[in-house]
Short mmCIF file of C-alpha atoms (C1' of nucleotides) in Angstrom, two decimals:
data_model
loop_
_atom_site.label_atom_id
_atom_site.label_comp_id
_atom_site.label_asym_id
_atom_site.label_seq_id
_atom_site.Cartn_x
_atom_site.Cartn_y
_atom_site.Cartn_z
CA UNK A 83 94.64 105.48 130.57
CA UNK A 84 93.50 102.83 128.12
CA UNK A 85 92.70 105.59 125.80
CA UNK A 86 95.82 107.94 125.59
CA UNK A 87 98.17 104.56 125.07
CA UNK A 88 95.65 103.35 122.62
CA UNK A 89 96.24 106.60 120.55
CA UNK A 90 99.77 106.69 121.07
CA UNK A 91 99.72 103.04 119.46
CA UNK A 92 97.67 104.04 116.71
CA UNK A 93 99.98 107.22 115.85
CA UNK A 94 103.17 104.61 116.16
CA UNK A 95 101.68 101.82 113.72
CA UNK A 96 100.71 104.10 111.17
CA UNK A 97 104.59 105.98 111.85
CA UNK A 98 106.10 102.24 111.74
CA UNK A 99 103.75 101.35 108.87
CA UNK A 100 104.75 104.37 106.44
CA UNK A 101 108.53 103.54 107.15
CA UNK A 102 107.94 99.92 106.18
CA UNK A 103 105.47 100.44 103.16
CA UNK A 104 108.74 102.99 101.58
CA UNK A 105 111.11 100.20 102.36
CA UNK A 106 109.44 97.34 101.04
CA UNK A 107 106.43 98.32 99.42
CA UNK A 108 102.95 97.58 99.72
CA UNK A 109 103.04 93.97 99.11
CA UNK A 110 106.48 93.10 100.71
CA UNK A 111 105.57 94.65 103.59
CA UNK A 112 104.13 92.50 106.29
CA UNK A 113 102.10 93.40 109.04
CA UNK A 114 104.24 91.15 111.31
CA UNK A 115 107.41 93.42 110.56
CA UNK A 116 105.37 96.69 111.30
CA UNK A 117 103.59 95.35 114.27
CA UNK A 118 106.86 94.12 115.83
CA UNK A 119 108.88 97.39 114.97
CA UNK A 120 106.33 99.23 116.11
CA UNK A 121 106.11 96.86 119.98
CA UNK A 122 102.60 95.99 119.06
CA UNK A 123 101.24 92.36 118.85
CA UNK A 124 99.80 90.87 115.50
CA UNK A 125 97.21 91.33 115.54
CA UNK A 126 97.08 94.99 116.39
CA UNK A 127 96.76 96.08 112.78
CA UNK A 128 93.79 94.27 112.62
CA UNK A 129 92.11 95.53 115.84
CA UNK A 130 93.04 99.43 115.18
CA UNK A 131 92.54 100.03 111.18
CA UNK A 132 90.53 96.83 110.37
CA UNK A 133 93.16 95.70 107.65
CA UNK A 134 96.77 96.02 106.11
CA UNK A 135 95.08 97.71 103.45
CA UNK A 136 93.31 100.46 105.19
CA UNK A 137 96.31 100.86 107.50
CA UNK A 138 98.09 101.68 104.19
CA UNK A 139 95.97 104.25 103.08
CA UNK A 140 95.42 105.79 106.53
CA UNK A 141 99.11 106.21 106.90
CA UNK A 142 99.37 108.06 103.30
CA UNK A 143 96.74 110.75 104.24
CA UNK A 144 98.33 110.70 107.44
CA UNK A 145 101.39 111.90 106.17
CA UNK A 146 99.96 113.76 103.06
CA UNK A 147 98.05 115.99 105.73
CA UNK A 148 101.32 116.58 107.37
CA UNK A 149 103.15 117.29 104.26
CA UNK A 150 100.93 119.64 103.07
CA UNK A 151 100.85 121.61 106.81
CA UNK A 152 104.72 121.99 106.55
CA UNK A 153 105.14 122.82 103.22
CA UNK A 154 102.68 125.32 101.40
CA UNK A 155 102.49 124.94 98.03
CA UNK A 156 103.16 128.41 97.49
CA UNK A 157 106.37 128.63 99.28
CA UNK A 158 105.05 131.50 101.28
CA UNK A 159 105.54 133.72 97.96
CA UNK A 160 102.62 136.41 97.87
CA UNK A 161 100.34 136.17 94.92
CA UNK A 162 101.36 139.64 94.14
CA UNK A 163 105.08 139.01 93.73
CA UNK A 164 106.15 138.57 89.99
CA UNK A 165 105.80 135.70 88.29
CA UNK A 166 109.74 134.59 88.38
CA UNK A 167 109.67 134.64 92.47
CA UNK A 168 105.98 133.30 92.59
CA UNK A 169 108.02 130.14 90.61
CA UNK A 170 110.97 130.22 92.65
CA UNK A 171 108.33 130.13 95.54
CA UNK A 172 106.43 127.00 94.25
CA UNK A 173 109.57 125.13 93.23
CA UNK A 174 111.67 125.41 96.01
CA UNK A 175 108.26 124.32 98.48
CA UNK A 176 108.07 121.26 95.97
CA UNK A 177 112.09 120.20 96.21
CA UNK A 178 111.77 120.49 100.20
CA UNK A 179 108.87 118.48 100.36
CA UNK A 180 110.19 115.85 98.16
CA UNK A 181 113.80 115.91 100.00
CA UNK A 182 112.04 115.49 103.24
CA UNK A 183 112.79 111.92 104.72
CA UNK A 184 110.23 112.60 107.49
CA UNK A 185 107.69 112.94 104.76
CA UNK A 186 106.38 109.79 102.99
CA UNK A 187 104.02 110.82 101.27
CA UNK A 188 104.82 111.39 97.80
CA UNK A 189 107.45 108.82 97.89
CA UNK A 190 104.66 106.49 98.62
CA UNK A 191 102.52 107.85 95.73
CA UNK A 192 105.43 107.25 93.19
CA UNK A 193 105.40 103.83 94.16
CA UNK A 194 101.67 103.66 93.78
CA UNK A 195 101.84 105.39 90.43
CA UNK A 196 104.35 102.73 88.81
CA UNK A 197 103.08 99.57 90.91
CA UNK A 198 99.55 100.56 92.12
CA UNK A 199 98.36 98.73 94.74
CA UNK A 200 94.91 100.76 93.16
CA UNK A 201 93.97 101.50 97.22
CA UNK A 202 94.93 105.41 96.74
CA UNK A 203 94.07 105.93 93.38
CA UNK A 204 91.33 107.93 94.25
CA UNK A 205 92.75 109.81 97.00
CA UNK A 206 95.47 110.89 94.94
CA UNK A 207 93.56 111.95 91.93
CA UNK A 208 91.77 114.63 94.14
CA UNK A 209 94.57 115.78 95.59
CA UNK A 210 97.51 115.77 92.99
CA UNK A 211 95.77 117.16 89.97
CA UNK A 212 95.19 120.43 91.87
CA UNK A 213 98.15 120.59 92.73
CA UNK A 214 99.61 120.72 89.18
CA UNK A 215 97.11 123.19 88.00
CA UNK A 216 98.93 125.83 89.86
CA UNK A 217 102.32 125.28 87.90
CA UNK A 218 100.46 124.87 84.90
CA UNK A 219 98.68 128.96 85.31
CA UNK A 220 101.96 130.07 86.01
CA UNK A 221 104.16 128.66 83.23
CA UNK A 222 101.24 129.93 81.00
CA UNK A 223 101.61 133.40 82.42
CA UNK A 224 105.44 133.07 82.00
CA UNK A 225 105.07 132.11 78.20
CA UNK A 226 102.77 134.57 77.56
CA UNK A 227 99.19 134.90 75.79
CA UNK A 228 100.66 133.28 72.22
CA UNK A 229 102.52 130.25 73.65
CA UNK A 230 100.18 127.23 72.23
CA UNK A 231 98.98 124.48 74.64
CA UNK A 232 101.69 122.21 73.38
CA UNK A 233 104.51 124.38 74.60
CA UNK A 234 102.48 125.02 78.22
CA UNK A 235 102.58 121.47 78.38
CA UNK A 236 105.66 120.65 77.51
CA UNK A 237 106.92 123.45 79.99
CA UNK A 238 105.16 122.19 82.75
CA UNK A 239 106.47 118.44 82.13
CA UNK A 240 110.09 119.13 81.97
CA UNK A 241 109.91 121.62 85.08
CA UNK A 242 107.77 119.60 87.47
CA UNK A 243 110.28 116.62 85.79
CA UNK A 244 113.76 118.40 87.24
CA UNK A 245 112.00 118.73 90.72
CA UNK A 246 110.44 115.28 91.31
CA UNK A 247 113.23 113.07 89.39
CA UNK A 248 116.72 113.82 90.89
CA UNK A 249 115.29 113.60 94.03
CA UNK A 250 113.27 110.32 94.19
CA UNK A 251 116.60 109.24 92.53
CA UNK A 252 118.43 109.99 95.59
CA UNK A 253 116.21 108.89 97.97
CA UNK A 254 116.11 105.78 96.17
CA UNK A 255 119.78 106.04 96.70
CA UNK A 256 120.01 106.78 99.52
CA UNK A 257 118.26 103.74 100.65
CA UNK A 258 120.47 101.32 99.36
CA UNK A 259 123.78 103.09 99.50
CA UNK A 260 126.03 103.39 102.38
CA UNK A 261 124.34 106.81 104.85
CA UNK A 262 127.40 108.93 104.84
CA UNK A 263 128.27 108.57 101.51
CA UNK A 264 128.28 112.10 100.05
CA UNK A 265 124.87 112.64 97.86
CA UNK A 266 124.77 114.06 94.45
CA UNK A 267 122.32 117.01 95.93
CA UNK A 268 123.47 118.19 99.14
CA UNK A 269 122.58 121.85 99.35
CA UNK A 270 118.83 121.74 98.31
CA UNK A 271 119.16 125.74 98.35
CA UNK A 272 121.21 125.63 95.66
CA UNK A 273 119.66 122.92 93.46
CA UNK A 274 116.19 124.66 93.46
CA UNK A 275 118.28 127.65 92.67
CA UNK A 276 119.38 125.91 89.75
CA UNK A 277 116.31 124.66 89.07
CA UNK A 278 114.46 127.57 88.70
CA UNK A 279 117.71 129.29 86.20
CA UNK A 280 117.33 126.54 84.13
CA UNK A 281 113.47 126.44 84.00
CA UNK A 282 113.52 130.40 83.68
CA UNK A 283 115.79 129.81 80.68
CA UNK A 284 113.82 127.07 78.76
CA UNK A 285 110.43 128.83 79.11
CA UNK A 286 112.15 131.51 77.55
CA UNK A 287 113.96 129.69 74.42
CA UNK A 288 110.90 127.83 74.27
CA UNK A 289 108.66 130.94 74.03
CA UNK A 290 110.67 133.39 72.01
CA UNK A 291 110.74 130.75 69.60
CA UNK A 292 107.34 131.55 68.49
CA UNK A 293 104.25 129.73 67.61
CA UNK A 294 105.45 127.45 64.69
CA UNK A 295 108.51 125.15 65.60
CA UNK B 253 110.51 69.37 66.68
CA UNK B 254 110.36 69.24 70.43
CA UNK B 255 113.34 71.25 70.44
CA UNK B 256 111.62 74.01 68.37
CA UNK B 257 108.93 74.26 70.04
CA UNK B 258 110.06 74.25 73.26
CA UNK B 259 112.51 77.03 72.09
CA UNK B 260 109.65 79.01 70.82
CA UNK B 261 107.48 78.34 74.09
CA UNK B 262 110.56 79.26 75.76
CA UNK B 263 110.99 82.88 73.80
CA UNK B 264 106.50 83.38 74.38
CA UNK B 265 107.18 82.51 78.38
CA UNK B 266 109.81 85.44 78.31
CA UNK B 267 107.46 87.88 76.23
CA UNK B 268 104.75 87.17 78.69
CA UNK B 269 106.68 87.64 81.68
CA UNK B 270 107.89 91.12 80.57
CA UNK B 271 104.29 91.94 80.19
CA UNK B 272 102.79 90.49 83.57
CA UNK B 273 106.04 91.54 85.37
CA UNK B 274 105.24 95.47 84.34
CA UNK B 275 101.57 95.43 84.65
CA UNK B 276 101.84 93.76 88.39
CA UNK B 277 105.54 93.85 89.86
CA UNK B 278 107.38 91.10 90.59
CA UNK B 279 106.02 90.00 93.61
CA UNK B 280 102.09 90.62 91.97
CA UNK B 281 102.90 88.50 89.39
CA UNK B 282 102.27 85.14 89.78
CA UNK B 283 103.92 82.37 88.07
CA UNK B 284 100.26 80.85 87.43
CA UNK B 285 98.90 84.15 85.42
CA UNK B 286 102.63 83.86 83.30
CA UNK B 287 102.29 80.32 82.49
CA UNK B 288 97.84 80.73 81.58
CA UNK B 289 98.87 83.44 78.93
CA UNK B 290 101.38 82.20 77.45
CA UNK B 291 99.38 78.82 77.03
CA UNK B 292 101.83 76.45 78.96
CA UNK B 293 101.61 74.53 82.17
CA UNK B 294 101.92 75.60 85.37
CA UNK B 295 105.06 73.82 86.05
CA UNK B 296 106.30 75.54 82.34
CA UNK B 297 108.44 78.21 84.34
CA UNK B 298 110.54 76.15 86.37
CA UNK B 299 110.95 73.61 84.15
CA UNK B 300 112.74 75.60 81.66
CA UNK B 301 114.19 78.81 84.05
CA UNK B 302 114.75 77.12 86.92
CA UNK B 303 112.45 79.47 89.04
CA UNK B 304 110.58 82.72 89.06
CA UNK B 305 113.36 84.96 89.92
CA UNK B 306 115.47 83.62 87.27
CA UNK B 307 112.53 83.97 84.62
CA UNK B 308 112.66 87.71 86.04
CA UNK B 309 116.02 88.30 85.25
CA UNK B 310 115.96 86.63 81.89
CA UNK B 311 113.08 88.48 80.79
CA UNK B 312 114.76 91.67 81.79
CA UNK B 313 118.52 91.14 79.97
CA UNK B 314 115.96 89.76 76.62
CA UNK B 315 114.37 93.34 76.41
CA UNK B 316 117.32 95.29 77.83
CA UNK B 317 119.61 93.35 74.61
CA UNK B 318 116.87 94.28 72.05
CA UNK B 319 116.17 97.64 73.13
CA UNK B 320 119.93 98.81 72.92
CA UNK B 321 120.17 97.31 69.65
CA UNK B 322 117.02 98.74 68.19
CA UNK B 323 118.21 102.09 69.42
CA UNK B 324 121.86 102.76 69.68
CA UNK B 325 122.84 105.68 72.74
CA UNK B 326 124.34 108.14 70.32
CA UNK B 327 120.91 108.55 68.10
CA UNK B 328 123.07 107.88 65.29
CA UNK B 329 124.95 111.16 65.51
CA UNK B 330 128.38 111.00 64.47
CA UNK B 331 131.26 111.83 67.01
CA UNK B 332 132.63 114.24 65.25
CA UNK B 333 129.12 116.32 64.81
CA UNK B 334 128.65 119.92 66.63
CA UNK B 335 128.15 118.99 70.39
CA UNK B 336 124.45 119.66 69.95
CA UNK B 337 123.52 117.66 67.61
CA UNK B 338 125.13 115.12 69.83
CA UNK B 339 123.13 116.27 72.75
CA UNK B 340 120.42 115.92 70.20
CA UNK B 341 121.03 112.41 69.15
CA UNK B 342 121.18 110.69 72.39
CA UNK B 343 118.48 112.84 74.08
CA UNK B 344 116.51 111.97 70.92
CA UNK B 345 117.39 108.20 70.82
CA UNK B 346 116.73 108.33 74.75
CA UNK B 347 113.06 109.35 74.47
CA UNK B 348 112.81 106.57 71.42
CA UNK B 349 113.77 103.84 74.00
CA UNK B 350 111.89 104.56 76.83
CA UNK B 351 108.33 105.74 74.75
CA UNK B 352 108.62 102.44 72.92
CA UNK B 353 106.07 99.88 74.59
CA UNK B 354 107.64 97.47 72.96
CA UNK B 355 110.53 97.74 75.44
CA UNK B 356 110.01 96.38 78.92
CA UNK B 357 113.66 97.18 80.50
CA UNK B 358 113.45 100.50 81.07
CA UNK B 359 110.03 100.28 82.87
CA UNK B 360 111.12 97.08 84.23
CA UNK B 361 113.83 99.04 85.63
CA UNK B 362 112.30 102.05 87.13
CA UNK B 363 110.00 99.81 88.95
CA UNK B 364 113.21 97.83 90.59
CA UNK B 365 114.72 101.58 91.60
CA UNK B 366 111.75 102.40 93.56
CA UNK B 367 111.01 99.18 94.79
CA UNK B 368 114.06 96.24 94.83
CA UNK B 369 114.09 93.01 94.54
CA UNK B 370 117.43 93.09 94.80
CA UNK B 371 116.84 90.60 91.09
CA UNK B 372 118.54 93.02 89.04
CA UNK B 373 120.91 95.52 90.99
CA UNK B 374 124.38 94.06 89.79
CA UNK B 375 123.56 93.79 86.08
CA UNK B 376 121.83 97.21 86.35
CA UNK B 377 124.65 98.82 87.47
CA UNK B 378 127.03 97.88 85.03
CA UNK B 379 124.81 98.70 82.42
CA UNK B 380 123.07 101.94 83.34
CA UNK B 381 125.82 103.83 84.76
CA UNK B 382 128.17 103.78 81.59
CA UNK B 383 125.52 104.86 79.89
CA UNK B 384 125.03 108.11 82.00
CA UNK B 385 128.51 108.61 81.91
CA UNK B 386 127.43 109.51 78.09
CA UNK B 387 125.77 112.50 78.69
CA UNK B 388 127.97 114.03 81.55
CA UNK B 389 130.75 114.36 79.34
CA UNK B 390 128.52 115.92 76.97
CA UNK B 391 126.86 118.33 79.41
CA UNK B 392 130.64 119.19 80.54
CA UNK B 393 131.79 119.82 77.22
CA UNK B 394 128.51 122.46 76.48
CA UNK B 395 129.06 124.00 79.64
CA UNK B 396 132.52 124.60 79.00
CA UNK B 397 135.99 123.88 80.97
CA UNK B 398 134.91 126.77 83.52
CA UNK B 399 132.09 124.60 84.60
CA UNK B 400 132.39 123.61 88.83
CA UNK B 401 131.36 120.00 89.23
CA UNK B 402 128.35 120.89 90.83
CA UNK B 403 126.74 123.01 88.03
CA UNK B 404 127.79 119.70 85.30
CA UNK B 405 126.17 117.44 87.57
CA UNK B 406 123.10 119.65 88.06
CA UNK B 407 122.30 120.32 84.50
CA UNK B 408 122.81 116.47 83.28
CA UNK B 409 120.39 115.77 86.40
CA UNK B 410 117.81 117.56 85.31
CA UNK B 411 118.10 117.00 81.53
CA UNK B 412 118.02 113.44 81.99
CA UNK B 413 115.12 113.70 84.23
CA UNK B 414 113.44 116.03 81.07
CA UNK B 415 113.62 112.78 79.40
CA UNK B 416 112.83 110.53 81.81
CA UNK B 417 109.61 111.45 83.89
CA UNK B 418 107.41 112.81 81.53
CA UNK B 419 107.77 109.32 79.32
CA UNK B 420 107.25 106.53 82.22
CA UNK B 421 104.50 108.87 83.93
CA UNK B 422 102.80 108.54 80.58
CA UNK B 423 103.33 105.03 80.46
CA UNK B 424 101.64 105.22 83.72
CA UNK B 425 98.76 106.69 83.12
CA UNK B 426 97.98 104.46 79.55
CA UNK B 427 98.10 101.66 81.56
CA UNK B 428 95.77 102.97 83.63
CA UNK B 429 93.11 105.27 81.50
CA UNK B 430 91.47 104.67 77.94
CA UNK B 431 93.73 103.55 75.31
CA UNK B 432 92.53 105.77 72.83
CA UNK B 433 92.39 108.48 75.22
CA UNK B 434 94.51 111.32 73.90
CA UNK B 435 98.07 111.61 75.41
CA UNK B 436 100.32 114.55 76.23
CA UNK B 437 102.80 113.50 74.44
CA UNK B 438 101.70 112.77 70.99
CA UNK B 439 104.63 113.41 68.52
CA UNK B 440 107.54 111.95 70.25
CA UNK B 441 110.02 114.27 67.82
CA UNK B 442 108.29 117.46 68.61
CA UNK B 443 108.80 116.37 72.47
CA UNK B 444 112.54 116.06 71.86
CA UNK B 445 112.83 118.94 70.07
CA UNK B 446 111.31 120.91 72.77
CA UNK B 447 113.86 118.84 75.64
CA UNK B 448 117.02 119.73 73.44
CA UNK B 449 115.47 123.65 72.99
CA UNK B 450 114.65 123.48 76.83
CA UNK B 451 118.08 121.72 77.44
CA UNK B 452 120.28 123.76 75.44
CA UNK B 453 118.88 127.31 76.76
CA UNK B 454 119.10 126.16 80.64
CA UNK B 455 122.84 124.94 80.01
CA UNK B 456 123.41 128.30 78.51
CA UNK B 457 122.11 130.58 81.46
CA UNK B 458 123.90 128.24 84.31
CA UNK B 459 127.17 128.58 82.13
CA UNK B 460 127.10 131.96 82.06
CA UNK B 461 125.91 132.82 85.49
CA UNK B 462 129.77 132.28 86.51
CA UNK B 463 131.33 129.75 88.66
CA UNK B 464 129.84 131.62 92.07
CA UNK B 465 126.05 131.12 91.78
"C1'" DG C 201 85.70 97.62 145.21
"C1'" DG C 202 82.92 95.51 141.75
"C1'" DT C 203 81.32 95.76 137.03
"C1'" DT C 204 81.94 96.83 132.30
"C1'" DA C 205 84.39 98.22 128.20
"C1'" DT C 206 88.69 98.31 125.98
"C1'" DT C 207 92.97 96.58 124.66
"C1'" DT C 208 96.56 92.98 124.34
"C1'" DC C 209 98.02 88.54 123.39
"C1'" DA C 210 99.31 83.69 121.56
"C1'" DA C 211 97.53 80.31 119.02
"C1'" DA C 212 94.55 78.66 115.29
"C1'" DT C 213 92.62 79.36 110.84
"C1'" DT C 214 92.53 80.45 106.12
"C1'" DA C 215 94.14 81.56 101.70
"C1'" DG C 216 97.33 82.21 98.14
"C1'" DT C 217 101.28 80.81 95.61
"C1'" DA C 218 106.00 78.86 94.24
"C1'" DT C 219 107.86 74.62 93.71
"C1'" DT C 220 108.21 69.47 93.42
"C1'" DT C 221 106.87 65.11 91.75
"C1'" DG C 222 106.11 61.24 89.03
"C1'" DA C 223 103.50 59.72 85.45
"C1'" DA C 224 102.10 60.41 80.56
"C1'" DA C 225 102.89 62.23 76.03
"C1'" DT C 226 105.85 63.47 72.44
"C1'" DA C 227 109.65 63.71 69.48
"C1'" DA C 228 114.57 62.30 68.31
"C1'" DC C 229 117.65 58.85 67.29
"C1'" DC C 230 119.34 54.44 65.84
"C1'" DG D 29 109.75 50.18 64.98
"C1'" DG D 30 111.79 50.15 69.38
"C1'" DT D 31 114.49 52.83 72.66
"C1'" DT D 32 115.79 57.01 74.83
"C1'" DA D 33 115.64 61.86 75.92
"C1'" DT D 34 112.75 65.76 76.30
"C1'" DT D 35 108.71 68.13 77.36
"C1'" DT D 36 104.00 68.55 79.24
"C1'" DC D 37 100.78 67.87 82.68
"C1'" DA D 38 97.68 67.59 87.04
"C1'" DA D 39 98.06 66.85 91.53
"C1'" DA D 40 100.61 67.13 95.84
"C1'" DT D 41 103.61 69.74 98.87
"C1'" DA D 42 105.53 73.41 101.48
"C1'" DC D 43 105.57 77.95 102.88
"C1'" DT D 44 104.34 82.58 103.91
"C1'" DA D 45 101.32 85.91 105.60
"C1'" DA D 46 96.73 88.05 106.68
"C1'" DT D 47 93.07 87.48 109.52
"C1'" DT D 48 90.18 85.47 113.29
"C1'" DT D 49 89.36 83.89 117.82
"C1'" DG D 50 88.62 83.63 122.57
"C1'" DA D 51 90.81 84.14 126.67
"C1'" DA D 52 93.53 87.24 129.71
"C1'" DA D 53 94.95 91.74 131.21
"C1'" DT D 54 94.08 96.45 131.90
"C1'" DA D 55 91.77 100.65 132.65
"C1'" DA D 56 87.29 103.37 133.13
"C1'" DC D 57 83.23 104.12 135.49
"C1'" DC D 58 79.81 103.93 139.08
#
DNA sequence: GGTTATTTCAAATTAGTATTTGAAATAACC
DNA sequence: GGTTATTTCAAATACTAATTTGAAATAACC
């Protein structure tokens, strides 16, 4: 039975390990804290993943794979539907995956991307940049054939900007802050909701505006 | 002249810190790397800060002081103005501040949200809250007295983060990528032009959607 | 059941970094 | 110009944390 508790220790220290590395970062984190959270000895770390630093990227794909699983980025929204839904669709999926506590993923990768650590910088390229191309096609499609580049850009920035922000925000709050104190976003329902009115809104000011500010 | 000179290698220390504190953290940072650029001894920081988490803290309030000066919250809009070309002004005056590389506070502080020392929490909260207070009254006068707390606090939410994201995540990636690689965000006044367009329209549609949703 | 491979463990090692120290240099003051 | 206060400096210290090590425990395999 060496094996199956072996694995089980693994899947705990890289569980433990993503916890710590949101708390305290990559740096401030120790691999004394996660190994003793996680009932393991010192110098397990060393023995399962060969070093803090590939535990810390093993437990980012870890939970980017898992992230991904639960949360398509489609929102389950044919490719058929219209264009307003097919937003709705990819919005909400984003605003649950962020608001997710069990996922550390891209909490993890906004730490990287304003204190890299430079261990997932690769990693995330591949995997992030898709993922904004998708937004991108569809706020072009939204605007329609004579919005300039400018205006898809700016589009895209302010919409993907109203998902991610508020909600690291809170998260960030929530950390600190007392647990039961009420958050600013409590029905997440409702705030993509919002979300998509207001983005609906501004891709149309921004397109009936025409060509030449 | 010792006491010009140390003033001045006193004022350099603080410059350099703000630099070397954004580019690696706090905890990346090393007093050694501080003290090498700005020419001075090893011993330069505690001698005249007292210790590394004081020179933190210094170097923060120094840029935090300048930046408000340089650009005051209102844009320069007068109170009496239409209420947009309030919203204007500070959004405006906003996106100034934080695009400004000159300023290290606002990066400074984005880092400490997602990842505390714990340095700069009290004198960030006084100072960053009243200024958010700002634009909620703003947002709650556009929106109109009809408004349900939820919809004000939604709509500042995500124009603030309009302002916010786009700006640091290009900060970001110039740290990163070629300088003279060409950014998103090119003509800082077009960008706010498009934010108060964006802003004004998605205020509009959640204002008249009703008080039900 | 004895042998081998795997996993756990506590202690030792190594490396990096903030801070202290006390002497030397420099400027201010009379 | 001599005395005193301030500032600079290189070396020493103290501390924290990752990694290594080799022995002990545990399970797998025949």
């Amino acid at each position: 039975m060496t094996r199956k508790k072996s694995e089980a220790k693994k899947e705990k220290l890289l569980a433990v390990a993503g916890d710590v590395f949101i708390e305290k970062g990559f740096r401030d984190a120790t691999v004394a804290e996660i190994c003793s959270r996680a009932e393991a000895n010192i110098s397990a770390v060393n023995y399962h993943f060969g070093s803090k630093e590939a535990l810390y990227q093993e437990a980012w794909r870890h939970s980017f794979t898992k992230s991904l699983k639960t949360y398509p980025l489609d929102g389950g929204v044919s490719e058929t539907a219209p264009a307003e839904e097919r937003l709705r669709g990819q919005l909400t999926a984003m605003i649950r995956r962020i608001a997710d506590e069990n996922n550390k993923d891209f909490f993890i990768a906004q730490m990287e991307m304003i204190n890299p650590t430079g261990l997932l910088q690769e990693v995330m390229k591949s995997e992030l940049i898709p993922m904004r191309q998708q937004t991108l096609a569809l706020v072009r499609e939204l605007l329609g054939p004579e919005a300039t580049d400018e205006q898809v850009h700016f589009c895209e920035t302010s919409i993907i900007s109203m998902c991610v922000h508020p909600i690291v925000m809170q998260r960030i709050a929530r950390r600190t802050k007392d647990k039961n104190m009420p958050d600013i976003i409590e029905d997440f329902t409702a705030f993509a909701d919002h979300v998509v009115t207001f983005a609906l809104a501004g891709i149309n000011a921004v397109g009936s505006r025409g060509n030449k500010p």
